[in-house]
Short mmCIF file of C-alpha atoms in Angstrom, two decimals:
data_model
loop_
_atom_site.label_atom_id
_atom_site.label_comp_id
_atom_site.label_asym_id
_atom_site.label_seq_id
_atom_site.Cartn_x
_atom_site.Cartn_y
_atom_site.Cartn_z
CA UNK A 1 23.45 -13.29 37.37
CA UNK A 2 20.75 -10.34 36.97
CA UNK A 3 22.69 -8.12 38.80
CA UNK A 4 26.23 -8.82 37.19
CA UNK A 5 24.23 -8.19 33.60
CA UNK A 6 22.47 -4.97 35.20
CA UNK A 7 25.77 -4.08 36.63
CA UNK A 8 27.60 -4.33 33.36
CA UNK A 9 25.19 -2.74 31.22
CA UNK A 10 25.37 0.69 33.33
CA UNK A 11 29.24 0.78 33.60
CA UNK A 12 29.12 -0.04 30.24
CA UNK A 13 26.78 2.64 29.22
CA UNK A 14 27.68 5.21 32.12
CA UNK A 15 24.63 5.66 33.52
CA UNK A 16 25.57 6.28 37.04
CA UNK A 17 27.77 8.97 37.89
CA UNK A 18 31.29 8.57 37.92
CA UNK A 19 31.64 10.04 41.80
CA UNK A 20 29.68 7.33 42.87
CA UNK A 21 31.74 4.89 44.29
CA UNK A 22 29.06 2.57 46.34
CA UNK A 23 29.44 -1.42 45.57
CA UNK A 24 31.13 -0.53 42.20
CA UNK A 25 34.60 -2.48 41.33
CA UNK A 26 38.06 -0.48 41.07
CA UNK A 27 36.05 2.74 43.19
CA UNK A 28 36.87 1.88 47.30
CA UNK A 29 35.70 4.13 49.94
CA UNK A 30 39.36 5.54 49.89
CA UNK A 31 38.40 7.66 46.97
CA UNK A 32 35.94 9.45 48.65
CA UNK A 33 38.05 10.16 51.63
CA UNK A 34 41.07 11.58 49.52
CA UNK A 35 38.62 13.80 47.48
CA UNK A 36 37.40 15.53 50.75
CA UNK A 37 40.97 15.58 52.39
CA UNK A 38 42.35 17.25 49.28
CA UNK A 39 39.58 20.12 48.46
CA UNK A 40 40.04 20.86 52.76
CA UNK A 41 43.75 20.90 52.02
CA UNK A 42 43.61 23.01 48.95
CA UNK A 43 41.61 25.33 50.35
CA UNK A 44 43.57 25.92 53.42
CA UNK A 45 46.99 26.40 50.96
CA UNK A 46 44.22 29.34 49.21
CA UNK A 47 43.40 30.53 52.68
CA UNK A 48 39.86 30.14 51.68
CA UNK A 49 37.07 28.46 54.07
CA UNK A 50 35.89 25.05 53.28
CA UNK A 51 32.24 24.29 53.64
CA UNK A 52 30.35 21.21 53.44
CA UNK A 53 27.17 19.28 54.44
CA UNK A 54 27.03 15.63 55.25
CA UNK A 55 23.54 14.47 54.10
CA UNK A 56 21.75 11.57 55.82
CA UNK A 57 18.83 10.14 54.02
CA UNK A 58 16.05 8.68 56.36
CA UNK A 59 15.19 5.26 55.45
CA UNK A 60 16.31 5.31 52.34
CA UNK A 61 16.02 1.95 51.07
CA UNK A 62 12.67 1.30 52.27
CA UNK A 63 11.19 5.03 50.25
CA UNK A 64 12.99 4.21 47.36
CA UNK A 65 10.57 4.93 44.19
CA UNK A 66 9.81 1.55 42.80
CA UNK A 67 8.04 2.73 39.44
CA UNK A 68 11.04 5.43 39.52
CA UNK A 69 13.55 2.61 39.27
CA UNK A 70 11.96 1.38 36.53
CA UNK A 71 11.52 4.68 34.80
CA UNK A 72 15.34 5.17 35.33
CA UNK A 73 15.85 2.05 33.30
CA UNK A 74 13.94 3.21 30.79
CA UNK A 75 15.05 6.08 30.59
CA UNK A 76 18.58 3.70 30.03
CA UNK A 77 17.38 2.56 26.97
CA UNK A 78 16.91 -0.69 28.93
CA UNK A 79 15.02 -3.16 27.33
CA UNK A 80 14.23 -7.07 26.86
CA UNK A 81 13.78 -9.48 29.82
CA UNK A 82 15.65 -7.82 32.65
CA UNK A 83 13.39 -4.98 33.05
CA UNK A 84 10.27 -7.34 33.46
CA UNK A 85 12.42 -9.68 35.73
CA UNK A 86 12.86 -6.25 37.66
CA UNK A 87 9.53 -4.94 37.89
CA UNK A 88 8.38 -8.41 39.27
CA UNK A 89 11.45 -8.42 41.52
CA UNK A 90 10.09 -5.29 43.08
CA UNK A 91 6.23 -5.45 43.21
CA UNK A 92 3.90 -7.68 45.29
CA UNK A 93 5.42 -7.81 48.42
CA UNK A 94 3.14 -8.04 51.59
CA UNK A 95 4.93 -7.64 55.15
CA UNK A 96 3.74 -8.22 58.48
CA UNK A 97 4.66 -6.89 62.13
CA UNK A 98 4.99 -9.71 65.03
CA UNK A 99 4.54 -8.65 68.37
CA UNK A 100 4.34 -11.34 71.67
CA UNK A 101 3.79 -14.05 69.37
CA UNK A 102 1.10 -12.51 67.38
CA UNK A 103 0.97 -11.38 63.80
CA UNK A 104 -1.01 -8.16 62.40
CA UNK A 105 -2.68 -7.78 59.23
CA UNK A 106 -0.75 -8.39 55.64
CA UNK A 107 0.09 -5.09 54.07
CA UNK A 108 1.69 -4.14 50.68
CA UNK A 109 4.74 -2.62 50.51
CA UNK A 110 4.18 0.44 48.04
CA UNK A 111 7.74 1.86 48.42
CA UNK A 112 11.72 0.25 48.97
CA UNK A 113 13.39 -2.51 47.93
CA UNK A 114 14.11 -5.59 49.89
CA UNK A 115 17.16 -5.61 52.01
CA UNK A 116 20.09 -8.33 51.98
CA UNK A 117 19.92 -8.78 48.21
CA UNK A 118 22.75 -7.26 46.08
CA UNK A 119 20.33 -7.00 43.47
CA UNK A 120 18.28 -4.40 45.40
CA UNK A 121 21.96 -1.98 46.21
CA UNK A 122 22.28 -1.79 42.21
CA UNK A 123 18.68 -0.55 42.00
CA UNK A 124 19.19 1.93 44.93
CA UNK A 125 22.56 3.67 43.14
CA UNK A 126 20.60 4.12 40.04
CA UNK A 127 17.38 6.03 42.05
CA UNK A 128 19.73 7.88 43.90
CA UNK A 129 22.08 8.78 40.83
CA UNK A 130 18.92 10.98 39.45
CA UNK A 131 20.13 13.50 42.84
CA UNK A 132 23.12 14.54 41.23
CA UNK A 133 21.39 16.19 38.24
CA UNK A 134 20.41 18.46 40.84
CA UNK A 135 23.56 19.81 41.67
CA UNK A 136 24.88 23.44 40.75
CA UNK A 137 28.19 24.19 38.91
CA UNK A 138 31.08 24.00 41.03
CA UNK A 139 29.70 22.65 43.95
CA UNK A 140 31.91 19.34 44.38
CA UNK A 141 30.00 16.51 45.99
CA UNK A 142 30.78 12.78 47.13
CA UNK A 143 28.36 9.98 46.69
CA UNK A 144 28.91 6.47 48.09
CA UNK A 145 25.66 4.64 47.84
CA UNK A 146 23.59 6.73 50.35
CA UNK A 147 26.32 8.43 52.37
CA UNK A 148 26.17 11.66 50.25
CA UNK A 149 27.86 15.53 50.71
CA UNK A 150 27.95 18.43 48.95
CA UNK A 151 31.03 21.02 49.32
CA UNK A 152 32.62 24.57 48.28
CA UNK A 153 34.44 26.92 48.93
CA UNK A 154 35.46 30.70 48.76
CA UNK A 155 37.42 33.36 51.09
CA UNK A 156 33.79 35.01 52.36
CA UNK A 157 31.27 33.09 53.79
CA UNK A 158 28.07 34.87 52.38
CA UNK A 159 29.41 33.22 49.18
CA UNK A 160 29.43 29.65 50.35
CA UNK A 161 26.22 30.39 51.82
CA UNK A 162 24.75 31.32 48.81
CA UNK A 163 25.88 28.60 46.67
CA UNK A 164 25.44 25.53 49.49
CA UNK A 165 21.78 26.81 50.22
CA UNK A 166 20.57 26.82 46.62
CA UNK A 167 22.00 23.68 46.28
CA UNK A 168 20.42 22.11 48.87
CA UNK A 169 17.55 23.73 47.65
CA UNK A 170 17.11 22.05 43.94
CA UNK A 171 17.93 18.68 45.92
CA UNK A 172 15.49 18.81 48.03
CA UNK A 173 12.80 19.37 45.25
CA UNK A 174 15.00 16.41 43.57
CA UNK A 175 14.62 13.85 46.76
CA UNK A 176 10.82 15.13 47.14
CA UNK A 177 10.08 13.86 43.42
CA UNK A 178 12.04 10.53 43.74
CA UNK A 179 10.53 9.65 47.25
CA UNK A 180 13.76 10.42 49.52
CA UNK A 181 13.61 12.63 52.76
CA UNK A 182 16.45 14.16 54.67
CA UNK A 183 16.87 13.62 58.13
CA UNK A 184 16.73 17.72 60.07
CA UNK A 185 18.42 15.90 63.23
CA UNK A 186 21.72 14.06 61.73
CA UNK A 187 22.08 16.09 58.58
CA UNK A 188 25.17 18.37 59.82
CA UNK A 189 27.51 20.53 58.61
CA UNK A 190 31.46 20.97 59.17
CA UNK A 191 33.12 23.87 58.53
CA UNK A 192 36.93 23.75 57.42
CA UNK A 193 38.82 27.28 58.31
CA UNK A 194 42.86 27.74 59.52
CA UNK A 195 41.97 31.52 59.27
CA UNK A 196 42.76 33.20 62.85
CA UNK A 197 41.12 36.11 62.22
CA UNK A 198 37.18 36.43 63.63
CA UNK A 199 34.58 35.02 61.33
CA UNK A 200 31.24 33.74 61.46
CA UNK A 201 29.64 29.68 60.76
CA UNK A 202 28.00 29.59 57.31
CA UNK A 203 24.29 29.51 58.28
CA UNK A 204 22.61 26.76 56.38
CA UNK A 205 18.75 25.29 56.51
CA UNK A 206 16.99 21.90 55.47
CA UNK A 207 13.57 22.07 55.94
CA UNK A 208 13.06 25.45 57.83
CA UNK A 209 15.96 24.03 60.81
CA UNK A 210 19.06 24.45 60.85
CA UNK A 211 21.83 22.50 59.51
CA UNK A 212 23.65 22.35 62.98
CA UNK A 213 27.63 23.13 62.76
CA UNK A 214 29.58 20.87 64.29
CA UNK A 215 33.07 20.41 65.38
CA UNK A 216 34.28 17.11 63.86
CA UNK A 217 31.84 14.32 61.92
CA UNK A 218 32.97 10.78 60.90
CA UNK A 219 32.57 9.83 57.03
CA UNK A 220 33.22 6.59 55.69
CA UNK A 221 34.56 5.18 59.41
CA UNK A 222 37.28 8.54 58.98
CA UNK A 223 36.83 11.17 61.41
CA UNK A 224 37.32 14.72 60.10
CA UNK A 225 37.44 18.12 62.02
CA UNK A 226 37.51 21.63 61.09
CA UNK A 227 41.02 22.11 60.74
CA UNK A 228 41.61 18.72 59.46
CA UNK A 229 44.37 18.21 62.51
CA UNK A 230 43.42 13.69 61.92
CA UNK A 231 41.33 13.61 65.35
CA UNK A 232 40.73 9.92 64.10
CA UNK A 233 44.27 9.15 65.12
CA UNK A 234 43.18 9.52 69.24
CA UNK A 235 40.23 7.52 67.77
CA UNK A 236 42.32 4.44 66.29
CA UNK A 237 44.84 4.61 68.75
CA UNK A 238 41.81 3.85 71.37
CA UNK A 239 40.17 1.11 69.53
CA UNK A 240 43.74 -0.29 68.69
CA UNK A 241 44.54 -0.17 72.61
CA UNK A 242 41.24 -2.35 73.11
CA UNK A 243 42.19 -4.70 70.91
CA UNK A 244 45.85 -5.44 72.52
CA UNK A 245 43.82 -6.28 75.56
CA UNK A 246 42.01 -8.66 73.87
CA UNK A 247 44.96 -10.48 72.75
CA UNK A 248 46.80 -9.65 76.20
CA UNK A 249 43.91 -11.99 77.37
CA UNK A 250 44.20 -15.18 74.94
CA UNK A 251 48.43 -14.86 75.10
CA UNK A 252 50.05 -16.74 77.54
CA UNK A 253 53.39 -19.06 77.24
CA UNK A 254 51.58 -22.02 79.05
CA UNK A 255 47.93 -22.04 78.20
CA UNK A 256 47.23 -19.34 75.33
CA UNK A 257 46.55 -19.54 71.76
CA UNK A 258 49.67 -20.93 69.54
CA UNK A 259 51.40 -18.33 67.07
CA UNK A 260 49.27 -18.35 64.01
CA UNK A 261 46.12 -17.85 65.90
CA UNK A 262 47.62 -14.97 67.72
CA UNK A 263 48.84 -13.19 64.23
CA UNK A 264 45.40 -14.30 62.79
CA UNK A 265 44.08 -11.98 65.65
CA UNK A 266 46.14 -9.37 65.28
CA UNK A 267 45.80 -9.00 61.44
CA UNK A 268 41.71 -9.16 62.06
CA UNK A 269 41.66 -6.62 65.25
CA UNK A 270 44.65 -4.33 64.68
CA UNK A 271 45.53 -4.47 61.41
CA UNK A 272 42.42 -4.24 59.41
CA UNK A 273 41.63 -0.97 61.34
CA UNK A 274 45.34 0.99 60.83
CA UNK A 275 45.55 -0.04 57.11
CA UNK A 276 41.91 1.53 56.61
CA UNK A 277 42.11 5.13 56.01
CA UNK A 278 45.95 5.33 55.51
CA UNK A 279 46.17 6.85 52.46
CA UNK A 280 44.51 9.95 54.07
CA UNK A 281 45.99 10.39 57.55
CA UNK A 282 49.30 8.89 56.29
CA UNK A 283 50.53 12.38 54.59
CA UNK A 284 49.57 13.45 57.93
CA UNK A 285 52.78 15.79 59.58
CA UNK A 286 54.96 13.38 62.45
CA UNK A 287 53.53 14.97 65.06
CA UNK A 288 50.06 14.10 64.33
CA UNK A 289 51.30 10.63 63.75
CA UNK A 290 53.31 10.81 67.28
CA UNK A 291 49.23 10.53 68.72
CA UNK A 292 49.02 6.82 66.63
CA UNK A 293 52.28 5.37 69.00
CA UNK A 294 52.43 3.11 66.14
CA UNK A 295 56.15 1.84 67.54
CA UNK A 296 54.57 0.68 70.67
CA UNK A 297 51.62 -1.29 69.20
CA UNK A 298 54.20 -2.89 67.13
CA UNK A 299 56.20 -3.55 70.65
CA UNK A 300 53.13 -5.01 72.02
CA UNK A 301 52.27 -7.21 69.40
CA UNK A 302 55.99 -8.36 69.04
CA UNK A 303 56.36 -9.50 72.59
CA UNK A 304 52.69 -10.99 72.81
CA UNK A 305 52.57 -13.02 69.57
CA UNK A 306 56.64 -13.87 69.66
CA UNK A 307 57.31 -13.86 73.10
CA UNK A 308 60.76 -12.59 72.20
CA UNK A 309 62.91 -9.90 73.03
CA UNK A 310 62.24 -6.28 70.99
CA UNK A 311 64.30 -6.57 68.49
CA UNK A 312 65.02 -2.81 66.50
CA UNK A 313 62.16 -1.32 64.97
CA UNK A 314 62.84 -2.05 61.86
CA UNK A 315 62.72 -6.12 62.71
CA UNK A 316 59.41 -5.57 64.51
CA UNK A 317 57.33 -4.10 61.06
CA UNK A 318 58.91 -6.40 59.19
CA UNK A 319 57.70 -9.04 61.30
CA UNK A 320 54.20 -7.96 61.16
CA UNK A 321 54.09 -7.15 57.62
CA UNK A 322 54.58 -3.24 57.90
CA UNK A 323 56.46 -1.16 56.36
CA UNK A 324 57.31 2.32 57.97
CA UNK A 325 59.59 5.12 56.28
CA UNK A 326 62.30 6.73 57.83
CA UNK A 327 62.21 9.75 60.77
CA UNK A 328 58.50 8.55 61.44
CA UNK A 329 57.14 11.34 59.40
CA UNK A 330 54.76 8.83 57.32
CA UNK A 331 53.56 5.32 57.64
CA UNK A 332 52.79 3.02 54.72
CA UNK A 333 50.74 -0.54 55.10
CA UNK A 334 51.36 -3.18 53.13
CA UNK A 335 47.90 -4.80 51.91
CA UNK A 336 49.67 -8.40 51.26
#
């Protein structure tokens, strides 16, 4: 009940940032996926590089400011019972560690909020919206809960360099203030470039290292690599493939699971994992979509499930409640 009031008095009042998309209704994770996949797409259509920097935040719900979060609600013009129901919600908690059956000392827990509570997520996005007032002009950023990034871009390097590193800069004086710390060993950096000419990796730093370049970094469960060429199709395709065993195992005529259970399988293993992310790699060209073999996961999961003969392939998405366009080009999931 707290939370739903909290919750509604921020939308309501726009407190947090409209970018951030963590635990918020109407704002999925597929928002932040198609923001990134567009600015890498427009800026290989500008033949410009792409730059940006995947931010991890080291236990970041256990340094969260606690008198911060209540300074941010102030600062909301938040007042009446809620914020006292909050600042009790948050203070006087004691922990202790258990080790062979034996308990240390009680200690207070000066910084975080507890865990497991949905309560405690709604707190967390409103610390960590005070970050974005950090950011420069024109540097475009993503923010779901604390999976954050911060990206430009421009035809030279020295530019992107320039504008990513002073950046970085003002939010780490930003995340110093409100108790956050960035992680030097999994905060990374991906480069997006089509250019064939020779050119250099933007050289970037957090905390005197640094920021490693790499080839290919998963966000949100979606793998994306420099030249945005949907890697994560090899990906699902393999975790798809382990899945058919699975139901290769439980399917048999004599003495495997009935119909239903089969389907309720293959909706739960299969399914769940190519509808996820669609929207980004479906617009993908065929033959990056050729790597997915959607037709023969469809043939598999016809014959196990139906134990019929493969009917065209039109019959078999229709079957399993998929819908694919013509020439193979794209593929669109149903969500019913």
């Amino acid at each position: 009940m707290v939370n739903n009031r909290l919750a509604w008095y921020l939308e309501r009042n726009k407190t947090i940032t409209s970018t951030q998309s963590g635990c918020r209704k109407g704002r999925p994770t597929a928002d932040q996926l198609v923001r990134l996949e567009s600015f890498a797409r427009e800026a290989f259509i500008q033949k410009q590089h792409a730059t940006a920097i995947f931010f991890d935040l080291e236990k970041a719900c256990d340094t969260t400011w606690k008198f911060g979060i209540l300074k941010d609600l102030h600062n909301a013009s938040l007042r009446g019972r809620i914020p006292v129901f909050i600042a009790g919600f948050v203070s006087d908690r004691n922990f202790q560690v258990s080790v062979g059956g034996s308990y240390s000392k009680s200690s207070v827990q000066e910084t975080g909020v507890p865990q497991g509570i949905i309560l405690s997520v709604t707190l967390f996005c409103l610390k960590i919206n005070s970050i974005i007032k950090a950011l420069c002009p024109g540097v475009h950023y993503s923010l779901y809960v604390d999976d954050f990034l911060i990206c430009y871009r421009s035809r030279h390097i020295h530019i992107i360099e320039r504008h990513l590193q002073r950046c970085r800069n003002k939010l780490q004086e930003c995340a110093d203030t409100n108790g956050f710390k960035f992680s030097t060993t999994k905060t990374v950096c991906l480069h997006f470039c089509r250019l064939r000419k020779l050119h250099p990796d933007p050289q970037l730093f957090v905390n005197g290292n640094p920021i490693p370049v790499v080839e290919e970094v998963k966000f949100l469960g979606v793998i994306f690599d420099k030249k945005n060429s949907f890697l994560h199709l090899r990906y699902l395709r393999n975790r798809c493939t382990k899945a058919l065993n699975l139901l290769r195992v439980v399917a048999h005529t004599s003495w495997g699971a009935d119909q239903q259970t089969l389907l309720h399988l293959y909706r739960s293993l299969i399914r769940c994992k190519l509808d996820y992310g669609c929207i980004v790699y479906g617009s993908a060209r065929g033959s990056y979509l050729q790597m997915l073999d959607l037709y023969r996961i469809m043939h598999s999961v016809y014959v196990l499930v139906l134990i019929e003969p493969l009917p065209p392939p039109a019959c078999v998405y229709l079957q399993t409640n998929h819908l694919s366009t013509s020439g193979g080009e794209s593929c669109l999931f149903s969500t019913a």
